[in-house]
Every structure is written in structure tokens, then in C-alpha cells.
PDB file of C-alpha atoms in Angstrom:
ATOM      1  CA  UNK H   1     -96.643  20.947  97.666  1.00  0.00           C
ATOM      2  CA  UNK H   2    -100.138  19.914  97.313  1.00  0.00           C
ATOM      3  CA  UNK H   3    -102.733  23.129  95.549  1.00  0.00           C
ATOM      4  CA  UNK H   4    -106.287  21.241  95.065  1.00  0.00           C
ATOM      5  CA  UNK H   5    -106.212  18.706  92.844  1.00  0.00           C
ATOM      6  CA  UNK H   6    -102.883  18.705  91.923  1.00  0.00           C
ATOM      7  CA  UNK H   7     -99.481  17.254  93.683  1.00  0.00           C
ATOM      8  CA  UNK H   8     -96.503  19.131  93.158  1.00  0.00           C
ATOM      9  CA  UNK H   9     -93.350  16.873  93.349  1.00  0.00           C
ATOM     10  CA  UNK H  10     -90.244  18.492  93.861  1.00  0.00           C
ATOM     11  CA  UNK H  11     -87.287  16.961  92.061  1.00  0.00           C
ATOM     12  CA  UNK H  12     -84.333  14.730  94.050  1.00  0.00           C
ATOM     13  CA  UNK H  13     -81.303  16.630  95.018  1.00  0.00           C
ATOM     14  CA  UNK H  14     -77.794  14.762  94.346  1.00  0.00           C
ATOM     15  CA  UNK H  15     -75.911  16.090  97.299  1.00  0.00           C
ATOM     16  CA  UNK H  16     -72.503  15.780  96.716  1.00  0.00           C
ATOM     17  CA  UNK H  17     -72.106  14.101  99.936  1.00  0.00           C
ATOM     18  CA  UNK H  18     -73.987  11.075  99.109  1.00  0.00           C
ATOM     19  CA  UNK H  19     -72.346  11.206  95.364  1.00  0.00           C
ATOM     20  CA  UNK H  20     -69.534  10.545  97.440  1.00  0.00           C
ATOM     21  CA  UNK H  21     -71.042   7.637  99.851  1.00  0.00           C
ATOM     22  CA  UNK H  22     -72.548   6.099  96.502  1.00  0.00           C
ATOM     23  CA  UNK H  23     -68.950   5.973  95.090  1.00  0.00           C
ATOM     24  CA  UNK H  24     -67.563   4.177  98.569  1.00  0.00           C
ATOM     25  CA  UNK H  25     -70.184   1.479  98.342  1.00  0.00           C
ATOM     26  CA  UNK H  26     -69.475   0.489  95.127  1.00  0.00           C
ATOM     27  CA  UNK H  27     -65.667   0.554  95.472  1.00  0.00           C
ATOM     28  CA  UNK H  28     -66.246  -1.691  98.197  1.00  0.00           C
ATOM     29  CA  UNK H  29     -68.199  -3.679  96.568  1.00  0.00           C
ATOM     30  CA  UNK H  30     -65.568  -3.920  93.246  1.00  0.00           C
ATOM     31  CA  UNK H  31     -62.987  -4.590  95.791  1.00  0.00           C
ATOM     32  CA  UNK H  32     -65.252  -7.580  97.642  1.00  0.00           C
ATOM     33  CA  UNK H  33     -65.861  -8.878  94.242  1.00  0.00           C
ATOM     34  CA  UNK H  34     -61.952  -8.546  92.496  1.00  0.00           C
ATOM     35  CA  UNK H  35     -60.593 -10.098  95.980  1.00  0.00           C
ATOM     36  CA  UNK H  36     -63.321 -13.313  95.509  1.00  0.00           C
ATOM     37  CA  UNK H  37     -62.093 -13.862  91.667  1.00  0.00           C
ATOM     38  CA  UNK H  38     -58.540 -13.454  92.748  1.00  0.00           C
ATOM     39  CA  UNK H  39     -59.203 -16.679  95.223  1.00  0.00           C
ATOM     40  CA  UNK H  40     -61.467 -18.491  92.586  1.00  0.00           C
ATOM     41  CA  UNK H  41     -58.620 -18.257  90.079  1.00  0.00           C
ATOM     42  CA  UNK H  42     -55.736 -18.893  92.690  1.00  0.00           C
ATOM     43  CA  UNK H  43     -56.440 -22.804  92.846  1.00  0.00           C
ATOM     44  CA  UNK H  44     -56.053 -22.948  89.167  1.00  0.00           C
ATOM     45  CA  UNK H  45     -52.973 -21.151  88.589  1.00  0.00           C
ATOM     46  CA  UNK H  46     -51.571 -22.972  91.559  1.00  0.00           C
ATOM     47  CA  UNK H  47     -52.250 -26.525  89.776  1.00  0.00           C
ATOM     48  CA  UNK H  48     -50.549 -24.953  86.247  1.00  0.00           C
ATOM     49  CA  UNK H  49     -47.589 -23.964  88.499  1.00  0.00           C
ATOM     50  CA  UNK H  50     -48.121 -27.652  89.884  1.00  0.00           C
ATOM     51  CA  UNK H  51     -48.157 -29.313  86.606  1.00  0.00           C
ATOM     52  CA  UNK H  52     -44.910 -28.060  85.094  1.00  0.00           C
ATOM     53  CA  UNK H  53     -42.812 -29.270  88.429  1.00  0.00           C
ATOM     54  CA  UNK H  54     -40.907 -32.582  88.856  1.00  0.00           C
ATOM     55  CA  UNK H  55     -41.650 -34.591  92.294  1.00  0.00           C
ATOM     56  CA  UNK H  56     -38.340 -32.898  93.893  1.00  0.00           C
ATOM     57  CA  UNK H  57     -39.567 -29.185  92.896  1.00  0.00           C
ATOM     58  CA  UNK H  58     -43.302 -30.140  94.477  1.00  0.00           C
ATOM     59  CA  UNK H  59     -41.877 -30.726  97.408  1.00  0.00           C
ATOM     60  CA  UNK H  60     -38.943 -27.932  97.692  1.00  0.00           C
ATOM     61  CA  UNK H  61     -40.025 -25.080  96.073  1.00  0.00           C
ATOM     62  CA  UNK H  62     -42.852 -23.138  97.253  1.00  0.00           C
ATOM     63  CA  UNK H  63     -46.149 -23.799  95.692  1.00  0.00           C
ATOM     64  CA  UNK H  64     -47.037 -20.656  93.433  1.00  0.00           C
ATOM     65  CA  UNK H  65     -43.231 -20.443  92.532  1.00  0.00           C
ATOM     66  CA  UNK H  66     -42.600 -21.622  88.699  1.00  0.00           C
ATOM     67  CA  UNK H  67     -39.886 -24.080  87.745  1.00  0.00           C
ATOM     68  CA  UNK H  68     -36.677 -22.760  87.086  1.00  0.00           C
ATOM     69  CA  UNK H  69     -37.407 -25.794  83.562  1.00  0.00           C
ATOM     70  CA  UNK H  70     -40.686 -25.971  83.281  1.00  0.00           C
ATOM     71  CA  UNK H  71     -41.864 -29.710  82.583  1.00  0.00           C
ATOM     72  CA  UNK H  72     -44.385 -29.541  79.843  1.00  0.00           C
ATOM     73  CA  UNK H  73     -43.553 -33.129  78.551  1.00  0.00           C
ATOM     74  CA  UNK H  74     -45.355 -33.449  81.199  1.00  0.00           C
ATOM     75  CA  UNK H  75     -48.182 -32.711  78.903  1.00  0.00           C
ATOM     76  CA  UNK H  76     -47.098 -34.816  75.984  1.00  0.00           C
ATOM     77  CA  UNK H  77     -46.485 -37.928  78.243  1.00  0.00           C
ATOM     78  CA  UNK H  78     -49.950 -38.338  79.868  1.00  0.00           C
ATOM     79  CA  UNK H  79     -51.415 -37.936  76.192  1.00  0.00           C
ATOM     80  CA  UNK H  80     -49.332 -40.511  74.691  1.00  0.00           C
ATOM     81  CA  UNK H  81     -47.852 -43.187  76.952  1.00  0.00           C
ATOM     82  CA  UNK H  82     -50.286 -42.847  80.663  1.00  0.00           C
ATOM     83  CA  UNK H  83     -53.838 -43.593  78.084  1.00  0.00           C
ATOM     84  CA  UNK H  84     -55.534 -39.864  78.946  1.00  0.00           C
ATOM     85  CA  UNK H  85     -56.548 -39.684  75.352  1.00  0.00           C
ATOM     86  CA  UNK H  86     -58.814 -42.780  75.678  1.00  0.00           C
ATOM     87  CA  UNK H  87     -60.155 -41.413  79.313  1.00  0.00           C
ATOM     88  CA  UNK H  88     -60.657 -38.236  77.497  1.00  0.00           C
ATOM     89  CA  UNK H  89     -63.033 -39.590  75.083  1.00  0.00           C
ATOM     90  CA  UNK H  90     -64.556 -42.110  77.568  1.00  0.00           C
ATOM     91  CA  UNK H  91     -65.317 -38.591  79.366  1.00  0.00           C
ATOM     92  CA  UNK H  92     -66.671 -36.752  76.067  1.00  0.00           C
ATOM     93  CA  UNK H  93     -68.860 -39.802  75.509  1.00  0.00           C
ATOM     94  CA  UNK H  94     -70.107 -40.477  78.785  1.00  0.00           C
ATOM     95  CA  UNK H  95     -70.960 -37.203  79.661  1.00  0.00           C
ATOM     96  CA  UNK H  96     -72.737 -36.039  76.239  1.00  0.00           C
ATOM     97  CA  UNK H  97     -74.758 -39.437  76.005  1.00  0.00           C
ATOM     98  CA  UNK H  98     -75.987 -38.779  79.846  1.00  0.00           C
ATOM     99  CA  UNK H  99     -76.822 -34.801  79.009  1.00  0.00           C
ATOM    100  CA  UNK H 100     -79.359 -35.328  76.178  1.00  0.00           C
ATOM    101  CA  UNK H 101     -81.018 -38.433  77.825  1.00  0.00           C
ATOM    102  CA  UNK H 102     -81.842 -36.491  80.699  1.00  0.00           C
ATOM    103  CA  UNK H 103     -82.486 -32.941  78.968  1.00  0.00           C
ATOM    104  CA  UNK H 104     -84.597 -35.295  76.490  1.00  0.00           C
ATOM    105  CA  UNK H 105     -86.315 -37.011  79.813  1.00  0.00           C
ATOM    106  CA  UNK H 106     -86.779 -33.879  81.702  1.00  0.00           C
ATOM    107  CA  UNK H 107     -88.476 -31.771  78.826  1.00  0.00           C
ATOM    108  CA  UNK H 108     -91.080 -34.899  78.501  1.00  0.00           C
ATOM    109  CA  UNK H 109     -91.447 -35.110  82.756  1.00  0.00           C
ATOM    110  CA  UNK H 110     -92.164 -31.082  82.589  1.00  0.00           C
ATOM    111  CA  UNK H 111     -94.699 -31.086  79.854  1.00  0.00           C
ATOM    112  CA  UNK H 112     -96.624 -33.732  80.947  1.00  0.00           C
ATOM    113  CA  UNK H 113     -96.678 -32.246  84.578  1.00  0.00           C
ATOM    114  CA  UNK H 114     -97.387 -28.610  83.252  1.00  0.00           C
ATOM    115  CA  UNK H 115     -99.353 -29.187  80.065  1.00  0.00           C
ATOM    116  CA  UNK H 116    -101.708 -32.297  80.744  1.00  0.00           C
ATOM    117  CA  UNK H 117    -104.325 -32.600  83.279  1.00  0.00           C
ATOM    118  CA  UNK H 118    -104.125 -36.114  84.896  1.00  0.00           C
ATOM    119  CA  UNK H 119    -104.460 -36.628  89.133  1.00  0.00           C
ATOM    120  CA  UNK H 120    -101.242 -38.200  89.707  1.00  0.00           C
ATOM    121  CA  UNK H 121     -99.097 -35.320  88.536  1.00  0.00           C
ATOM    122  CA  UNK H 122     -98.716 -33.883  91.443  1.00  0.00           C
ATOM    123  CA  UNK H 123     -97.612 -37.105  92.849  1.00  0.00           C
ATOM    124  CA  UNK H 124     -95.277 -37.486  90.445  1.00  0.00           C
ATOM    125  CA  UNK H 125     -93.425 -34.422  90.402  1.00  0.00           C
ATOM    126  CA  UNK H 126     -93.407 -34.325  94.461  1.00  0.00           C
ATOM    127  CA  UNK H 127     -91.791 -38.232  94.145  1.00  0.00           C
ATOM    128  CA  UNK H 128     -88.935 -36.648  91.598  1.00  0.00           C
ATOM    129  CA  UNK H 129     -88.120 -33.594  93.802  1.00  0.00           C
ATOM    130  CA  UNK H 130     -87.543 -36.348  96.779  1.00  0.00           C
ATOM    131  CA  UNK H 131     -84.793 -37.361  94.588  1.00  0.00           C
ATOM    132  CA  UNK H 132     -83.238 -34.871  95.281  1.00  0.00           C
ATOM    133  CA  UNK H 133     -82.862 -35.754  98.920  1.00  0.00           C
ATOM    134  CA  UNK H 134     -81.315 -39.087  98.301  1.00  0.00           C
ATOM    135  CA  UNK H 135     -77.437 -38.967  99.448  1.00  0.00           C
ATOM    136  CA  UNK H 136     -75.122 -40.650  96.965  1.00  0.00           C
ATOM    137  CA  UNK H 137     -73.139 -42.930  98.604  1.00  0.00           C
ATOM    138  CA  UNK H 138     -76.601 -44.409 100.137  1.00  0.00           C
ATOM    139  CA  UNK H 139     -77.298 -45.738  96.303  1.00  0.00           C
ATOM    140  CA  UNK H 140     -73.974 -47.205  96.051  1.00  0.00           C
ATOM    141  CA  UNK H 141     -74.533 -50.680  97.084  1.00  0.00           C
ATOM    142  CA  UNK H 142     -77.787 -51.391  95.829  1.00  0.00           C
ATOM    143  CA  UNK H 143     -76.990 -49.661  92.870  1.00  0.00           C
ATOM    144  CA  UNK H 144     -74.032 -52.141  92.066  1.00  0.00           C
ATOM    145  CA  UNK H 145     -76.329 -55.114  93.251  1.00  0.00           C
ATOM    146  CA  UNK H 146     -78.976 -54.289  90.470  1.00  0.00           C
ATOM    147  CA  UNK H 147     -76.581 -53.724  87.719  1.00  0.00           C
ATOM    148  CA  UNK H 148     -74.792 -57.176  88.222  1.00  0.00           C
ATOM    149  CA  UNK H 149     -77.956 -58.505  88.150  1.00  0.00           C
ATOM    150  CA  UNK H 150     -78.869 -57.405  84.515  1.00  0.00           C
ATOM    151  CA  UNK H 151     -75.351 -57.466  83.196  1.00  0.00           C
ATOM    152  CA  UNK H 152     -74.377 -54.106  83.195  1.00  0.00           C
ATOM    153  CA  UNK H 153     -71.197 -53.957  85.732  1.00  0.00           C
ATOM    154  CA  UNK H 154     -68.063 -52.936  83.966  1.00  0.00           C
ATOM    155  CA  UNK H 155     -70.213 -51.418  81.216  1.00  0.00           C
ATOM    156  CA  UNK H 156     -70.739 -47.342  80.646  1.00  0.00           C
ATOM    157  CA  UNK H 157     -74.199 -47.986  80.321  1.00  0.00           C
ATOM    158  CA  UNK H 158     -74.324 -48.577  84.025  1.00  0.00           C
ATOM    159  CA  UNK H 159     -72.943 -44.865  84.487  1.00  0.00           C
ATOM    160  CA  UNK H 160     -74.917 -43.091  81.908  1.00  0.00           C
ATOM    161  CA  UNK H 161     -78.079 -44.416  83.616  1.00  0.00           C
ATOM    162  CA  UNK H 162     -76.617 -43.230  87.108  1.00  0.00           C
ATOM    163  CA  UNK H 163     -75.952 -40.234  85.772  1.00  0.00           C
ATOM    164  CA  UNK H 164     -79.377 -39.391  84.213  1.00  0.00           C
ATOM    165  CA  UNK H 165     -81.266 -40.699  87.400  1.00  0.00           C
ATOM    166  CA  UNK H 166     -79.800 -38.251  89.793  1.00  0.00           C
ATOM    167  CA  UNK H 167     -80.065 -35.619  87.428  1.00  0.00           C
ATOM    168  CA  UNK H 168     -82.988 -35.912  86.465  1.00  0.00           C
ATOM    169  CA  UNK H 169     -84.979 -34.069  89.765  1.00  0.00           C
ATOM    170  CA  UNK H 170     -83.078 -30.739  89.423  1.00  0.00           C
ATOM    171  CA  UNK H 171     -83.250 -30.582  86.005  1.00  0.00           C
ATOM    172  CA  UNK H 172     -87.108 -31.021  86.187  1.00  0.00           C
ATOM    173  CA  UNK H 173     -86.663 -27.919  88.864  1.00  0.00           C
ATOM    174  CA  UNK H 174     -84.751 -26.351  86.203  1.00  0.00           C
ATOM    175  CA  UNK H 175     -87.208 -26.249  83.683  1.00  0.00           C
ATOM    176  CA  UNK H 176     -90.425 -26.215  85.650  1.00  0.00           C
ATOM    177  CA  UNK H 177     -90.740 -22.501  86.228  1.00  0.00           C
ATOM    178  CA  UNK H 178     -90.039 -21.420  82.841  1.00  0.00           C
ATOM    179  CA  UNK H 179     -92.559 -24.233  81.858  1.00  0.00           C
ATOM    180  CA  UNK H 180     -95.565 -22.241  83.656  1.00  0.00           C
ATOM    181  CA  UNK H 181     -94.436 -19.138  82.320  1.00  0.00           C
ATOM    182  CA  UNK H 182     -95.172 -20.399  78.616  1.00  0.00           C
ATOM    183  CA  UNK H 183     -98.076 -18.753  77.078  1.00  0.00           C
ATOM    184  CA  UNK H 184    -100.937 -21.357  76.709  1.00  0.00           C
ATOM    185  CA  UNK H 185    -102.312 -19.126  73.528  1.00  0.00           C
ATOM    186  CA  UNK H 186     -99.591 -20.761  71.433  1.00  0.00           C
ATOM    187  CA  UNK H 187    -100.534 -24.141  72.364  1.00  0.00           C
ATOM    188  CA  UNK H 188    -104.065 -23.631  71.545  1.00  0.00           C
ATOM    189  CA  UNK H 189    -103.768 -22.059  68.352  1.00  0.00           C
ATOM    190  CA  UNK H 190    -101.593 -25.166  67.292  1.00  0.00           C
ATOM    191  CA  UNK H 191    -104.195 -27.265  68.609  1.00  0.00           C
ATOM    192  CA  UNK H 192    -106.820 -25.478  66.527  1.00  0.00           C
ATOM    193  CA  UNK H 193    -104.331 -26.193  63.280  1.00  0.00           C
ATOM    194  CA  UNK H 194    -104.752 -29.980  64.423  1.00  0.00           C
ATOM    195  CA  UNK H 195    -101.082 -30.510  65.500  1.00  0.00           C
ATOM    196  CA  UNK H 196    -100.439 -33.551  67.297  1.00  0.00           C
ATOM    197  CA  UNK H 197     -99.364 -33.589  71.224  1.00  0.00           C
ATOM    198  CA  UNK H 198     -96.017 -35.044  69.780  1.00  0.00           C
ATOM    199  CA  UNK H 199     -95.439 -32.154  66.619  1.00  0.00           C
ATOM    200  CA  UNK H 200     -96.468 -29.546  69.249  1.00  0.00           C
ATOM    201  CA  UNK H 201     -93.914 -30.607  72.021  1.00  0.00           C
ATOM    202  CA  UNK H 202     -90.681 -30.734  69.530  1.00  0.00           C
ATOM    203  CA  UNK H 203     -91.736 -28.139  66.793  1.00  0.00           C
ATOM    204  CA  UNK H 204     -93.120 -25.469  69.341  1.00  0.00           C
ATOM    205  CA  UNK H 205     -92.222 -26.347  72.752  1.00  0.00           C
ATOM    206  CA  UNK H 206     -88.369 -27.262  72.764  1.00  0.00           C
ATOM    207  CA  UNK H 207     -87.411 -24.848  70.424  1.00  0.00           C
ATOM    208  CA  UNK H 208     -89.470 -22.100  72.683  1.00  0.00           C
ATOM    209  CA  UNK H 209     -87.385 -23.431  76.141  1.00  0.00           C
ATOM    210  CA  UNK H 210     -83.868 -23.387  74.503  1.00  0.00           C
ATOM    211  CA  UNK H 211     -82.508 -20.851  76.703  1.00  0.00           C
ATOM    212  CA  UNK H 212     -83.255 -23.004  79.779  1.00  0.00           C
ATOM    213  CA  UNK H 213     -82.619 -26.244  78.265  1.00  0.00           C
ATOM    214  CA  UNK H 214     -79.122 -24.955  77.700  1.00  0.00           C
ATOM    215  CA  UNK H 215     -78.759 -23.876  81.286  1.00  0.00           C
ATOM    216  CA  UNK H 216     -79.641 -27.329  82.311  1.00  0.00           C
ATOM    217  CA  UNK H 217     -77.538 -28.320  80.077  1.00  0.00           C
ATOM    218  CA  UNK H 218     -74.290 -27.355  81.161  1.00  0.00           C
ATOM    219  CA  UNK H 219     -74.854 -27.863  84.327  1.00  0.00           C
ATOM    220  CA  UNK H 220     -75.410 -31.695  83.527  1.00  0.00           C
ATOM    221  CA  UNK H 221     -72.536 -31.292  81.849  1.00  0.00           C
ATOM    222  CA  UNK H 222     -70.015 -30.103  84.858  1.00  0.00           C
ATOM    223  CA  UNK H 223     -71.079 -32.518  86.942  1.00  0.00           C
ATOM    224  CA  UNK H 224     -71.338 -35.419  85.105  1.00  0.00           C
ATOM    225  CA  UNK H 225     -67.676 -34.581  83.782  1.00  0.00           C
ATOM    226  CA  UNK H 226     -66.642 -34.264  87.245  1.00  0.00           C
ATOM    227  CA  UNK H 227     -68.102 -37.532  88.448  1.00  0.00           C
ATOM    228  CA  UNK H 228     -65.914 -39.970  90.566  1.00  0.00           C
ATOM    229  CA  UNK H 229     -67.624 -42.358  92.310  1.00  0.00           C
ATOM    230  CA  UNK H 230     -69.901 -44.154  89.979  1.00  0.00           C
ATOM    231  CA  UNK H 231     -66.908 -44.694  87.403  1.00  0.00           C
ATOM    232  CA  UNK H 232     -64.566 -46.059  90.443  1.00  0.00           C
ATOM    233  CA  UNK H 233     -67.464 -48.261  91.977  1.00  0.00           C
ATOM    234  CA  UNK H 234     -69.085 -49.666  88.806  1.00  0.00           C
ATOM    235  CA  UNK H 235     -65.975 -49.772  86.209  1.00  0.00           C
ATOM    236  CA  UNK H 236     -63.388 -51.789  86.591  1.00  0.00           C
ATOM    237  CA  UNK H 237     -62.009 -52.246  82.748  1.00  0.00           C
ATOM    238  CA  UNK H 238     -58.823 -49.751  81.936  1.00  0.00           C
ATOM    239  CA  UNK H 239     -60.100 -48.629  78.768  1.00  0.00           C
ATOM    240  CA  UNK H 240     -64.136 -47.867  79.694  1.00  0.00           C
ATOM    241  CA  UNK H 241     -62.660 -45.167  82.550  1.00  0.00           C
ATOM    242  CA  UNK H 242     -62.689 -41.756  82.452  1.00  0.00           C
ATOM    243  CA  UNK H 243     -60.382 -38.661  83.185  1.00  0.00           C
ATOM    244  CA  UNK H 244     -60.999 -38.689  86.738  1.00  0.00           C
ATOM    245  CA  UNK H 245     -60.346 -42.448  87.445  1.00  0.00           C
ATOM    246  CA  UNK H 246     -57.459 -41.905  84.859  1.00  0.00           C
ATOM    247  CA  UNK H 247     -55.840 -40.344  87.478  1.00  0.00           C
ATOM    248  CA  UNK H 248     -54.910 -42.961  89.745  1.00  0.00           C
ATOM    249  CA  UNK H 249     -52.601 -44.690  87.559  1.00  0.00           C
ATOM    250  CA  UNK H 250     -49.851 -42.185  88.203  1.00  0.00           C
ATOM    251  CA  UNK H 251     -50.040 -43.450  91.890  1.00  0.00           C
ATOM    252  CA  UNK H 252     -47.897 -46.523  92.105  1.00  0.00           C
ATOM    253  CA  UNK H 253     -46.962 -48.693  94.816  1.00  0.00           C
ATOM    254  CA  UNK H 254     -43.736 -47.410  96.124  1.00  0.00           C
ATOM    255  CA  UNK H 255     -43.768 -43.861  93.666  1.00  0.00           C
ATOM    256  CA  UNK H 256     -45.971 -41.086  92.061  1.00  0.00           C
ATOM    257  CA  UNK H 257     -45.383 -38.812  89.659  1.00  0.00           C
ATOM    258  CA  UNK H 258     -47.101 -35.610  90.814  1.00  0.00           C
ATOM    259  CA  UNK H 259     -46.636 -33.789  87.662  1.00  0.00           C
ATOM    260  CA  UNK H 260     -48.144 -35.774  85.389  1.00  0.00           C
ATOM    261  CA  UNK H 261     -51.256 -36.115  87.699  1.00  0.00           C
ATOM    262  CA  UNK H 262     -51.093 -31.908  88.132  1.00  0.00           C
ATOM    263  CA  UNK H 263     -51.104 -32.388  83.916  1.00  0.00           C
ATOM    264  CA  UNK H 264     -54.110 -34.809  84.115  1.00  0.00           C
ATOM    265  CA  UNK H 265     -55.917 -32.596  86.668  1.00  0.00           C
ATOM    266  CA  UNK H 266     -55.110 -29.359  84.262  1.00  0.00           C
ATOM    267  CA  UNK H 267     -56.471 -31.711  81.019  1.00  0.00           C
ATOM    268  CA  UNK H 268     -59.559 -32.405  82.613  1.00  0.00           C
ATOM    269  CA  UNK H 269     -60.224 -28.953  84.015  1.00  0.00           C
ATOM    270  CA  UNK H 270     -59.595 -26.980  80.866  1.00  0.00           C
ATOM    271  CA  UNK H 271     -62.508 -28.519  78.382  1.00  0.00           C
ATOM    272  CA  UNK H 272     -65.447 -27.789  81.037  1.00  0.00           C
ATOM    273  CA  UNK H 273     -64.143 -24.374  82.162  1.00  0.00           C
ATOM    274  CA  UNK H 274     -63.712 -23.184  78.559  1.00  0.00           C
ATOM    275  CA  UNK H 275     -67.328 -24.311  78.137  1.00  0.00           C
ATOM    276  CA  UNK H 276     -68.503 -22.667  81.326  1.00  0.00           C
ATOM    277  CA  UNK H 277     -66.569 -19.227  79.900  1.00  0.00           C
ATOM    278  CA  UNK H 278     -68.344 -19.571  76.817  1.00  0.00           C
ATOM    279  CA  UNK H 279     -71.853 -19.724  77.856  1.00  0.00           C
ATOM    280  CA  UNK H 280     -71.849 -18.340  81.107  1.00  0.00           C
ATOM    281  CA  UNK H 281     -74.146 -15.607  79.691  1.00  0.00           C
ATOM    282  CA  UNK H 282     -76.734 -18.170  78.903  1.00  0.00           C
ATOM    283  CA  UNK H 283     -76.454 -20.329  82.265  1.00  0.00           C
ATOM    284  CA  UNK H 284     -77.513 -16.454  84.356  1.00  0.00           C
ATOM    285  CA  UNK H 285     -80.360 -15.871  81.348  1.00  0.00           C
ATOM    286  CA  UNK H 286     -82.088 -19.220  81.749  1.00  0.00           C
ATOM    287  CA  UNK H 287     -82.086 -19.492  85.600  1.00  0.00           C
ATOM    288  CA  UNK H 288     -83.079 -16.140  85.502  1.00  0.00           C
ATOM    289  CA  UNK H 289     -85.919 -17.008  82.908  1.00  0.00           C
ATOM    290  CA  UNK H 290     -86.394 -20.091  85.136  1.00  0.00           C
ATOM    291  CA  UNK H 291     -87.659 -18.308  88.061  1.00  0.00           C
ATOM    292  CA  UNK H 292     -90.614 -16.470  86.839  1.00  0.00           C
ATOM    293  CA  UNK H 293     -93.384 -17.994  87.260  1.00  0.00           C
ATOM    294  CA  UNK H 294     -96.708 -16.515  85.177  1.00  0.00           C
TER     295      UNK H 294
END
């Protein structure tokens, strides 16, 4: 109701009918979302179930029914006598080594593109997000070419390079946006103080773009402790593989021992997915913090 100047607003009604329809839409929407964790989680408990079996129950019994003796030696024997603990740590190392190079890498590419003026930095970043368009298995070859060249076949190094390379464009994506959102005030007051490029970018910088940098972070993380093909292509020494190499030596010639490879698969799950659990908070809050661009 509109008198002169003034707009009278009239307030908003809750009918009970759409209290009701409100209600509906999000029970269907609970029920959409309980049904997709219920098939997330399914795979996993399927490969526990899996992992406590011997080769006769894989096949006989059906697949989500437990063991009438569960098998977990099966635990204790691919930790002690099938050399898991060594992939394990072959794993830990490869994957932490490969994580801060290219967080390290990544915070320098960003800065540079988003903080300095210089005419090639558009180049630049446009050349790293076509790295992201280069298909794995294309790099394979030459890949393994270039590191025989130099020495560095059979040798992690090879795969901690591989590893940073082709994570290195979506991390820059990563941190990009929450690079432009940084107030430039803080910069120039540090300038004014006479800090150096270098003091500004660890001291003021990093610290400020934790949040994203440990979004990045894990996600570097999963897939470089998920990696196959590199470690199978470029290492051929028992004791430089990792968990998911490891694998293959329960698969012999004329047997296999499926329950110590559902134990291997369950070892090399667990670490990353507690991880993931643990800081899945911060993986939402930094792409979220990502995306805004100011």
C-alpha cells in the first residue's frame, strides 16, 4: 500500500501449505543425499568384507557377506613378509616431496603473474593452463626417453618431477583467484617499511593464502598417492615402488592371493581418506575462498 511518499510493505504469510511443500523438498533432498553416501561408502565396505576372505570365500560367498573366520593375518602378512611397509614409505615420501615442490612452485608462478607487471605474464599463465589439456599417457614415451637420457630411470626423482609438472597448472588455477582477491594495501604498506619482494612473499603472502594452499594441498596429495602409471613406467627397482605398484606382487604366475591384495588396497586407502575426513572443512573453505575474485 503506497500513501505519498511512503511504501507500506505488508509482511510474508507462512501458509501452512507451503510449510508443508518446504518440508517435502528437503526430505527429498536428505533422502537424494543419504542414498549417494550410502553408494560412496558401499565400495569401501565391500573391499573390508573383501580383505578378510580367503581365495575360496571370494569366489563362493557373496560379496558383502563376511567370513564365517575372518582373515586379518591377512593384515599382518602384507606388512611383514609381501614388503608393503617399504611401499608405504616409498608412498609417504614420494608424495610429500612432490606436494611442497609444487605448492612451493605454484605460490612463486601466482605471485609473479598477479603481483608483478611484466608483458609475458599473460603468456605465461595461458601456456600453464594448456597443461592442463595434455593427456597422460601422450607424455609417457617421451617422458621415459628424456629421463634415460639424464640418468634418472629407475630413480624417484623421475616421479617426483612428473608429479609436480602435471600438477602444477591446476594448482596455479587453485590459487589464482584467491591471489586477486588479496588486498594490495598490505603489500604497499610493507613496501613503504622497505621489505624486500622475497620477505614480503613468505612473511606476508604465504602465511595470508594458507587456507588455499592447504586446499591445493590435499588435493596434490590424493592424487599423487593414487598415482599408477608413472611408478609402473619409470620404476623398475622392488624397493623404490610404491603402494600401488606393491600390489602386483600378490599376482603370480599360476595363483593370487586376493586377500592380501583386498588388505593392500584397504592399507593404501585408509591414510588418504583419514586425511580427506580430517580436513574436508578446509578443502570446501579454500575453493570457496578461491573463487572470488576482487
Amino acid at each position: 500500500m503506497e500513501t505519498g511518499n511512503q511504501v507500506a510493505y505488508a509482511p510474508r504469510v507462512h501458509t501452512p501449505l507451503r510449510s508443508v511443500g518446504s518440508k517435502l523438498v528437503y526430505g527429498v533432498l536428505y533422502a537424494l543425499l543419504i542414498l549417494a553416501a550410502v553408494v560412496q561408502i558401499l565400495p569401501l565396505v565391500w573391499l573390508l568384507f573383501f580383505s578378510l576372505k580367503n581365495n575360496q570365500e571370494v569366489f563362493n560367498l557373496p560379496p558383502f557377506a563376511l567370513p564365517t573366520h575372518p582373515k586379518w593375518e591377512n593384515y599382518a602378512n602384507v606388512w611383514s613378509q609381501g614388503n608393503i611397509e617399504r611401499y608405504f614409505l616409498n608412498s609417504v615420501w614420494i608424495t610429500l616431496a612432490a606436494v611442497l615442490l609444487t605448492i612451493l612452485l605454484a605460490s612463486f608462478v601466482t605471485f609473479a603473474i598477479t603481483r608483478m607487471r611484466w608483458k609475458l605474464s599473460s603468456a605465461v599463465l595461458g601456456l600453464f593452463m594448456v597443461g592442463m589439456m595434455i593427456p597422460v599417457h601422450s607424455t609417457l614415451i617421451p617422458l621415459f626417453s628424456m629421463f634415460q637420457k639424464v640418468g634418472l630411470t629407475d630413480s624417484q626423482l623421475s616421479i617426483i618431477l612428473s608429479y609436480t609438472a602435471f600438477n602444477l597448472p591446476i594448482t596455479i588455477m587453485i590459487l589464482l583467484g584467491f591471489y586477486y582477491a588479496l588486498p594490495v594495501e598490505v603489500e604497499e604498506a610493507a613496501i613503504m617499511d622497505g621489505c624486500s619482494v622475497n620477505r614480503m612473499f613468505f612473511r606476508i603472502e604465504l602465511p595470508m593464502t594458507i587456507s588455499v594452499v592447504v586446499t591445493a594441498a590435499i588435493i596434490n596429495m590424493i592424487y599423487n598417492w593414487n598415482e599408477f602409471i608413472f611408478v609402473n613406467t619409470f620404476i623398475s627397482s622392488d624397493s623404490l615402488k610404491t603402494l600401488t605398484v606393491g600390489v602386483q606382487n600378490f599376482v603370480g604366475q599360476y595363483t593370487t592371493d586376493w586377500g592380501a591384495i583386498g588388505a593392500t588396497l584397504m592399507i593404501s586407502i585408509l591414510p588418504i581418506l583419514i586425511v580427506f575426513l580430517l580436513l574436508s572443512n578446509r578443502i570446501v573453505e579454500g575453493i570457496a575462498a578461491g573463487s572470488v575474485k576482487g
